[in-house]
Coordinates of C-alpha atoms and ligand atoms in Angstrom, one line a residue:
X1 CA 24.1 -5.1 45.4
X2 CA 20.7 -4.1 45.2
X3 CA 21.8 -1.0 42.5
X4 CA 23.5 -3.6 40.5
X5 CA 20.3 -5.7 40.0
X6 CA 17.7 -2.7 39.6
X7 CA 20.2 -1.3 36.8
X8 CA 20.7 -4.9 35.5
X9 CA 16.6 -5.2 34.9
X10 CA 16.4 -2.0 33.8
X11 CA 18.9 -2.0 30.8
X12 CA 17.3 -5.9 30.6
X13 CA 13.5 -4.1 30.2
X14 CA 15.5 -1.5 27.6
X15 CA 16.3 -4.6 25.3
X16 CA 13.5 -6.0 25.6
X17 CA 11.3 -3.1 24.8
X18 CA 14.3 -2.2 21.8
X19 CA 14.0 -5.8 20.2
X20 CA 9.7 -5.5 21.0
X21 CA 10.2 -2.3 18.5
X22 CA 12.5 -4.3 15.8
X23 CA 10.0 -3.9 13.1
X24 CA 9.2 0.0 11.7
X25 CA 5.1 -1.1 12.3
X26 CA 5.9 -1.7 15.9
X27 CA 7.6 1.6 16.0
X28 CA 4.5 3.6 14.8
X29 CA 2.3 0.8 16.8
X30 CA 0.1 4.0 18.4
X31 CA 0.5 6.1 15.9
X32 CA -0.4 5.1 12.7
X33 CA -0.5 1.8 11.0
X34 CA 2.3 1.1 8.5
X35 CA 1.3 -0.6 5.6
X36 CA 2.7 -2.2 2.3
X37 CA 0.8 -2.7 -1.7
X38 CA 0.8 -6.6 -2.2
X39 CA 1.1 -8.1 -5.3
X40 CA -0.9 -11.8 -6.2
X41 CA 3.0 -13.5 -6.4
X42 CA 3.9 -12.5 -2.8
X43 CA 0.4 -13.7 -1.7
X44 CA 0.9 -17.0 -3.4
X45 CA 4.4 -17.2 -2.1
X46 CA 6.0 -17.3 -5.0
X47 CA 9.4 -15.6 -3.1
X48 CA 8.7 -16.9 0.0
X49 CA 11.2 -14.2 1.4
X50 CA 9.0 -11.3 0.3
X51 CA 5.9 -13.0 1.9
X52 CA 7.7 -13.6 4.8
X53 CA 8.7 -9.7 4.6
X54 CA 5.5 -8.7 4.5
X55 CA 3.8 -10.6 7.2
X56 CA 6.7 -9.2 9.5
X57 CA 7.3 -5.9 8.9
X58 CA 4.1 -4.2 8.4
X59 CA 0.9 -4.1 10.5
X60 CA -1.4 -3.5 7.6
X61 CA -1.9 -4.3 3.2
X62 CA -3.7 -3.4 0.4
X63 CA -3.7 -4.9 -2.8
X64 CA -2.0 -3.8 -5.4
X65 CA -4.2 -5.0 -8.0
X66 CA -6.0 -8.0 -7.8
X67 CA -9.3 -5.6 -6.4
X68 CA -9.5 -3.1 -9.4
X69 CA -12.5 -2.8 -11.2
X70 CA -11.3 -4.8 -14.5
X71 CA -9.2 -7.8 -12.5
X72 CA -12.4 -8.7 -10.1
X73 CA -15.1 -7.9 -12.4
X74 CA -13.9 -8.1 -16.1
X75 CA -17.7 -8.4 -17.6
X76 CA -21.0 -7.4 -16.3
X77 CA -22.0 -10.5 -15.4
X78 CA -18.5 -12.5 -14.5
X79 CA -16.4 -11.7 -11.1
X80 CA -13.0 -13.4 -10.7
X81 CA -12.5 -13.4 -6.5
X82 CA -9.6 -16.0 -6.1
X83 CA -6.6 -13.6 -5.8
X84 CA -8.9 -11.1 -3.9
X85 CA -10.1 -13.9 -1.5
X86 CA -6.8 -15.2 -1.1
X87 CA -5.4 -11.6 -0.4
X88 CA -8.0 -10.9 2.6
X89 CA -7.2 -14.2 3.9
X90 CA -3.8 -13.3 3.5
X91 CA -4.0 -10.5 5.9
X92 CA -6.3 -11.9 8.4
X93 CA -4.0 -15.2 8.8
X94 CA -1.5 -12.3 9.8
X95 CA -3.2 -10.6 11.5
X96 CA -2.6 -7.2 9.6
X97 CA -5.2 -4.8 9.1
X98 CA -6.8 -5.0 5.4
X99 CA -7.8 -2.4 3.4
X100 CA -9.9 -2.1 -0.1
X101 CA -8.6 -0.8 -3.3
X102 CA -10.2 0.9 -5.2
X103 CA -13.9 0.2 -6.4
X104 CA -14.3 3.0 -8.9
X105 CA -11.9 4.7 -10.8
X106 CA -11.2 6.1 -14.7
X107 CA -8.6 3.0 -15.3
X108 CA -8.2 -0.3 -15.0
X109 CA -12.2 -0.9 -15.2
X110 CA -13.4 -2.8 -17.8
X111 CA -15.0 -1.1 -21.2
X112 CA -18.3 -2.5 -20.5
X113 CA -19.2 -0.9 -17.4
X114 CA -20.2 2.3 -20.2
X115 CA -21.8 1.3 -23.1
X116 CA -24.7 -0.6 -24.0
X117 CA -24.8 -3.7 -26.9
X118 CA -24.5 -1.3 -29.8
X119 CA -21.3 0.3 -28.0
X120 CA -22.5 3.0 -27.5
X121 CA -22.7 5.3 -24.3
X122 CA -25.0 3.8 -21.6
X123 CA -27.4 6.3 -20.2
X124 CA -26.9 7.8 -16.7
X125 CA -29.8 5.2 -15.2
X126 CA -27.9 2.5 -16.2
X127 CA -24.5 3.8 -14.9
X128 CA -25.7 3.9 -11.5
X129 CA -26.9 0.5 -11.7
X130 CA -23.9 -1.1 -12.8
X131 CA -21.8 1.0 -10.3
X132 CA -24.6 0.1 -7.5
X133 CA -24.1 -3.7 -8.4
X134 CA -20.1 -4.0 -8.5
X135 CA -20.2 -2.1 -5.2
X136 CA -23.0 -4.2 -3.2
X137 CA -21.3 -7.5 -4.9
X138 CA -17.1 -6.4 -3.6
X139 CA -18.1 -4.5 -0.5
X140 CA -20.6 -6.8 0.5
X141 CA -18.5 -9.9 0.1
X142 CA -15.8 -8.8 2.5
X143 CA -18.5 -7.2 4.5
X144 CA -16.7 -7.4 8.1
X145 CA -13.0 -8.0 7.0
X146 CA -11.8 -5.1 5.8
X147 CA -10.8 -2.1 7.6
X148 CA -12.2 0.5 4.6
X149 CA -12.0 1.4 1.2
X150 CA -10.8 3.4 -1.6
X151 CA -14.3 4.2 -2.7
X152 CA -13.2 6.6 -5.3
X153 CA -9.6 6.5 -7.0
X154 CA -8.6 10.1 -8.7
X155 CA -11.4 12.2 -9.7
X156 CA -9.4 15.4 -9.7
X157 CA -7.1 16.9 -12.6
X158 CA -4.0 18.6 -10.6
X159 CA -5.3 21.9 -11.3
X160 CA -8.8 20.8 -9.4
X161 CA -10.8 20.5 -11.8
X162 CA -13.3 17.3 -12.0
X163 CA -11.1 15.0 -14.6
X164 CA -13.0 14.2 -17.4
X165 CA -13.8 9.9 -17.4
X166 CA -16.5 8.3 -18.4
X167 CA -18.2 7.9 -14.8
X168 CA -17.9 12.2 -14.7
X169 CA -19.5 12.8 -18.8
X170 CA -22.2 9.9 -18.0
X171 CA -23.4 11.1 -14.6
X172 CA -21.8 14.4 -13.3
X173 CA -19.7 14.9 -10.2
X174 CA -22.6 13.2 -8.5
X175 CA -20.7 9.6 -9.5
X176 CA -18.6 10.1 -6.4
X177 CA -21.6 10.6 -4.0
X178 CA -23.5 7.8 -5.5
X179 CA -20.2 5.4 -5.0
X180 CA -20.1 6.6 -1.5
X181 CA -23.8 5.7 -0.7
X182 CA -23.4 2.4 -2.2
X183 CA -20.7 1.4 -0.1
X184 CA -21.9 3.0 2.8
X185 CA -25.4 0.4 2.0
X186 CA -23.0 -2.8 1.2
X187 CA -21.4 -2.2 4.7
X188 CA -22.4 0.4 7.3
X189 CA -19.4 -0.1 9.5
X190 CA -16.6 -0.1 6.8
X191 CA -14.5 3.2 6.8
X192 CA -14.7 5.0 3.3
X193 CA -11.8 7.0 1.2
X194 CA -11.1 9.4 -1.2
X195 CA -7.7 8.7 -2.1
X196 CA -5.6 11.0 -4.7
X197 CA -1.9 11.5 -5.8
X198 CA -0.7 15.3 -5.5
X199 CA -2.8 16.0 -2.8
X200 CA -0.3 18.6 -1.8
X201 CA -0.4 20.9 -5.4
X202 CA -3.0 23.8 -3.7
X203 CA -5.4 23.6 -6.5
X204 CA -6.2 19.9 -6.0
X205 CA -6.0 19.6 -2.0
X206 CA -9.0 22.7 -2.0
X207 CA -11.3 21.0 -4.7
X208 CA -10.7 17.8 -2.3
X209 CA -11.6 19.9 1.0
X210 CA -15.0 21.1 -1.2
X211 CA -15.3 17.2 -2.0
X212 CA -15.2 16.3 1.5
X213 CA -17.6 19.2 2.4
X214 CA -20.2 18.4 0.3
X215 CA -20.5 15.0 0.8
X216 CA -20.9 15.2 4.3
X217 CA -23.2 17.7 3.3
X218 CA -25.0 15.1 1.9
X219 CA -25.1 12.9 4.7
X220 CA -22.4 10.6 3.2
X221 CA -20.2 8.7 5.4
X222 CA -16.4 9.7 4.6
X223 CA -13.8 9.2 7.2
X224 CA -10.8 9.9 5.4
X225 CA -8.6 11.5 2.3
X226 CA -5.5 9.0 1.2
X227 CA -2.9 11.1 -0.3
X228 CA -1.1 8.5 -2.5
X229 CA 2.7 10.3 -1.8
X230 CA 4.1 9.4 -5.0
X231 CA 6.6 11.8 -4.5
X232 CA 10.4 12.9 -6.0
X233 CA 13.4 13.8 -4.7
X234 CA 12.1 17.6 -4.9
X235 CA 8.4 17.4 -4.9
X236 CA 6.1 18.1 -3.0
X237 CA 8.2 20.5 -0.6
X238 CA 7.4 19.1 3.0
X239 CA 5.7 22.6 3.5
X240 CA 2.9 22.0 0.5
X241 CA 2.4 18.7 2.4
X242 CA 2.0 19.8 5.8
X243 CA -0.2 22.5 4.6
X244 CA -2.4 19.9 2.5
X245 CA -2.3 17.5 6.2
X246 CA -4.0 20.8 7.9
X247 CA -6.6 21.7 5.4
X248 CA -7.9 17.8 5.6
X249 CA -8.0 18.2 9.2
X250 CA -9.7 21.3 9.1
X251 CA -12.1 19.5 6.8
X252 CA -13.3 17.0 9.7
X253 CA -11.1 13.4 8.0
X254 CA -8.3 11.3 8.8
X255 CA -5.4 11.7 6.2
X256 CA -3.9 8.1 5.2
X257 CA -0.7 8.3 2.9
X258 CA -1.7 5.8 0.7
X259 CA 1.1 4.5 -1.7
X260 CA 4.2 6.1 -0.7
X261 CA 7.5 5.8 -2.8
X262 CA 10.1 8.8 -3.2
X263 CA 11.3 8.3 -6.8
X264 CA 15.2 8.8 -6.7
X265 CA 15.3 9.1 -10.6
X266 CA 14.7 12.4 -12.7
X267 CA 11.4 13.0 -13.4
X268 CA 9.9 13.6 -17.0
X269 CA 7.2 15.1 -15.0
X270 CA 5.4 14.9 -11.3
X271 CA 2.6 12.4 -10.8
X272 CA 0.8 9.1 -11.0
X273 CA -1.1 9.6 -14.2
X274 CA -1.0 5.9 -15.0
X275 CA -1.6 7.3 -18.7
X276 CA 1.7 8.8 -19.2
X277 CA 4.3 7.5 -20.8
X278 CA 7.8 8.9 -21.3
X279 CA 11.0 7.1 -24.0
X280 CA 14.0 5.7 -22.1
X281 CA 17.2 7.7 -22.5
X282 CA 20.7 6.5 -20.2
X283 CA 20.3 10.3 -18.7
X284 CA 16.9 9.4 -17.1
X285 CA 18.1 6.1 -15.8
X286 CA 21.6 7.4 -13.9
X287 CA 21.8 4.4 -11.4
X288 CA 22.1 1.4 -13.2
X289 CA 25.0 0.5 -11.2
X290 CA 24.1 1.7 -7.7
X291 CA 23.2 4.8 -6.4
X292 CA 26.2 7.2 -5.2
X293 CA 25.9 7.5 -1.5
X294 CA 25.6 11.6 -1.7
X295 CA 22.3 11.0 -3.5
X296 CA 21.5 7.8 -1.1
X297 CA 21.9 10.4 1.7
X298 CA 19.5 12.8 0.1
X299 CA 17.3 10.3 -0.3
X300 CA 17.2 9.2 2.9
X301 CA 16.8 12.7 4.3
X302 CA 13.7 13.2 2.0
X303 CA 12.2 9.8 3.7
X304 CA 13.0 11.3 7.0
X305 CA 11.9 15.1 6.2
X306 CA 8.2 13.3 4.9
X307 CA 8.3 10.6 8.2
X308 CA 8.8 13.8 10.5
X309 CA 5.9 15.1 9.6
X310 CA 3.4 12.3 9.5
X311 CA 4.5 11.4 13.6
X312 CA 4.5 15.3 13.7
X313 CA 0.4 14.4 13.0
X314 CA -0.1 11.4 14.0
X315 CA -3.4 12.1 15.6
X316 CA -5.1 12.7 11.8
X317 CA -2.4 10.6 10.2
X318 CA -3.9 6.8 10.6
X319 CA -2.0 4.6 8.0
X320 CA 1.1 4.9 5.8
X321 CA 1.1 2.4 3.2
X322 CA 4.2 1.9 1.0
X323 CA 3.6 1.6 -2.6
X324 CA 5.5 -1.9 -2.9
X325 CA 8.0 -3.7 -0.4
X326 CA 11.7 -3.6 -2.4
X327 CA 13.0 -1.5 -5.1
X328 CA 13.0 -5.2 -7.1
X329 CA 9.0 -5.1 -7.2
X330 CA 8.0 -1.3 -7.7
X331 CA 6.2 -0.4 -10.2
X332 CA 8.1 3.1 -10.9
X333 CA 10.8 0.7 -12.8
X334 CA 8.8 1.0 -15.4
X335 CA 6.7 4.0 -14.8
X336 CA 6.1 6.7 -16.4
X337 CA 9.7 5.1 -18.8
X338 CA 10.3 1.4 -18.9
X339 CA 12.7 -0.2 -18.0
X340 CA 14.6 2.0 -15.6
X341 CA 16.4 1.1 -12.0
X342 CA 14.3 2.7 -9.3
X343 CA 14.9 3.3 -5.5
X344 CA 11.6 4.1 -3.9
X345 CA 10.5 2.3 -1.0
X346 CA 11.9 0.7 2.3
X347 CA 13.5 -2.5 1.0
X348 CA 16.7 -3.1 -1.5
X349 CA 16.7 -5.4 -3.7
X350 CA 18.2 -8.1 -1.7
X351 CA 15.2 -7.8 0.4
X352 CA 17.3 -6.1 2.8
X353 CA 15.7 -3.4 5.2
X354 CA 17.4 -0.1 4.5
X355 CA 19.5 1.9 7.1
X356 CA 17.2 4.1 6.7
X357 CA 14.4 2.2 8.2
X358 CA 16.4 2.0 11.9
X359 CA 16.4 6.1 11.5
X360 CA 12.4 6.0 11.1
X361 CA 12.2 3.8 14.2
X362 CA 14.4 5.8 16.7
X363 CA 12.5 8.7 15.1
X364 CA 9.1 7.1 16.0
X365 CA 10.5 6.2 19.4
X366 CA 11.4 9.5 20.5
X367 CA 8.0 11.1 19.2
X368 CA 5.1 12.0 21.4
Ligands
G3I401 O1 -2.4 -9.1 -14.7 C1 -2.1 -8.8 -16.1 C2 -1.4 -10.0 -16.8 O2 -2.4 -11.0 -16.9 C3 -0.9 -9.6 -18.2 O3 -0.2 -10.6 -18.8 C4 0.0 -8.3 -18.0 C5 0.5 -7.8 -19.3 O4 -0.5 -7.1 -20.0 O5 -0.7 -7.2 -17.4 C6 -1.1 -7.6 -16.1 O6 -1.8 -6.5 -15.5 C7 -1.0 -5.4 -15.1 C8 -1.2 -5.2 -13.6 O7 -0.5 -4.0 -13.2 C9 -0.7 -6.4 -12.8 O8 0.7 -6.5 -13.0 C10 -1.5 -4.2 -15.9 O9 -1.2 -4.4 -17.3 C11 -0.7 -3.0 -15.4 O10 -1.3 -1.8 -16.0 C12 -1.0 -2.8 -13.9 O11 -0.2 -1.7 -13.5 C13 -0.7 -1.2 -12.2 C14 -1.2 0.2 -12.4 O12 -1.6 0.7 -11.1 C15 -2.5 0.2 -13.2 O13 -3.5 -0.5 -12.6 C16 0.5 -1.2 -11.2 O14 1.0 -2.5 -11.0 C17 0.1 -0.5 -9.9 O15 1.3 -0.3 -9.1 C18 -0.5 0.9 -10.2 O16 -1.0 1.3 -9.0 C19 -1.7 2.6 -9.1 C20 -2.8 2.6 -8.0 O17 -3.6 1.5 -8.2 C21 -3.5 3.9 -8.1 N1 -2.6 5.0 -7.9 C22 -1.5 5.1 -8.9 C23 -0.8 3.8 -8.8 C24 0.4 3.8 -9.7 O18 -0.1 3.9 -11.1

């Protein structure tokens, strides 16, 4: 009789403990936070169902775009905080764990920040200054509520080379130091990012690593590279990526993937260059109707191949964020061609949790 009961609480505990794990985040509760980009409509609750989604399923956010440089400070002397505001307070009602993005980066930042009345370039002095303002005035107004930040959004051309914005011709490489610095003064104990897409391309990961070295060369706080894991069905190869997850832990930071989706369309190229743009053809939109479960499947191995690997290193991987909650609301259905039918993240587009998902969580069960 006494058998009979143990095994009875025992398989009792086992459900309990299952049902405890129904969600991916308390999965990976542990072993890295799983996160989700938020858009202004699901904070507002326009479709309730997505907000719900997102205050269920994932343990942290970040905002899509409402905390850009051109959406919270469009002119040098005018800041727009209601959907950021509403976003942190968002997160904190859910008790998720909120994240900053991004306070300097080549687009989406207004034309004013570099040049002066007669339009033309401002000189370094003043560069700093306007950078040194936007960043005491956003850091410094969620001083205590946020987690960390994107300091600095894509720097680096793929072949590691400095790319060539206006924050890099005005002031040199030293922009990214100087942004560092700031937010380190605006809020000692927020964390501070680099974050990047192909992070894995060799070229790129190294002039990162140097990045990393010589800012904490120069005393700057820096606790971690986000690799943003834009990715494709056959790029990176889960070898480049778990060689680019060792060189950042060899360089002394956390490694956050950032804004993961796994693009199951053809790709006119790899990357995240919000500045490319490609022309719709039928051939490079194949799954208007659905996708064929053969490619579903190598899909799904891809998202397991990638998952493997970040509970593989789970003690320097700290967050994975996906880039948008269903395949309704990415932004790769109309990037780099518009108007295409993408499958890149967790959700469908019934707001349905993949199959795919109760893989990851058996997966993230079983891991050390
Ligand atoms: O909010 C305005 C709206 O008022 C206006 O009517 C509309 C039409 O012009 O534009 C709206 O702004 C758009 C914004 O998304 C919000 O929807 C911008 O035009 C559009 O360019 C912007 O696209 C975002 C893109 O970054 C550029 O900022 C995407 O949603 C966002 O997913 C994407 O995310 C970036 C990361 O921040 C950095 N890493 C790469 C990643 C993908 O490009």
């Amino acid at each position: 009789m006494k058998l009979i009961t143990t095994i009875t609480a025992l398989v009792f505990l086992a459900s309990i403990q299952t049902m405890a794990q129904k969600t991916l985040a308390d999965a990976t509760k542990g072993k890295f936070l799983l996160g989700v980009a938020v858009n202004s409509q699901q904070v507002d609750g326009v479709n309730p169902i997505e907000t719900e989604l997102i205050a269920k399923e994932f343990s942290a956010i970040v905002p899509e775009n409402c905390m850009k440089p051109q959406p919270i400070h469009p002119e040098e002397n005018k800041y727009v905080w209601d959907s950021a505001d509403k976003f942190v307070a968002f997160g904190e009602k859910n008790k998720q764990v909120v994240t900053g993005h991004c306070l300097i980066w080549h687009s989406q930042i207004g034309k004013w920040f570099f040049i002066d009345a007669d339009g033309k370039d401002v000189s370094p002095e003043v560069l700093k200054e306007r950078m040194h303002q936007h960043i005491l005035t956003v850091v410094g107004r969620y001083k205590g509520r946020i987690k960390g930040w994107d300091v600095v959004n894509e720097a680096f051309e793929d072949n590691g080379t400095y790319r060539n914005s206006k924050f890099y011709q005005i002031l040199g490489k030293d922009f990214i130091k100087y942004a560092f610095q700031f937010a380190h003064e605006a809020d000692p104990n927020v964390e501070l990012y680099y974050n990047d897409y192909n992070v894995e391309t060799p070229a790129k990961c190294d002039a990162i690593v140097q990045l990393v070295k010589e800012l904490k060369a120069a005393g700057c706080r820096i606790d971690a590279v986000g690799s943003q894991a834009h990715w494709h069905m056959n790029s990176p190869t889960v070898d480049a990526t778990e060689t680019s997850i060792k060189k950042l832990k060899d360089a002394g930071v956390k490694v956050l993937f950032t804004e993961l989706d796994i693009s199951i369309l053809p790709s006119p190229y790899d990357g995240a260059n919000v500045a490319a743009n490609f022309k719709y053809s039928k051939e490079m939109d194949p799954y208007k109707e659905g996708v064929p479960d053969s490619i579903q499947q190598k899909w799904n191995k891809r998202m397991l191949d990638m998952f493997g690997l970040f509970l593989k290193y789970n003690d320097v991987v700290d967050r994975v964020t996906l880039w948008g909650l269903t395949d309704n609301t990415t932004w790769l259905n109309n990037f780099p061609i518009r108007g295409r039918k993408d499958y890149p993240v967790l959700f469908d587009r019934n707001n349905q949790r993949k199959p795919v998902v109760d893989e990851m969580i058996k997966m993230a069960k079983k891991s050390k």
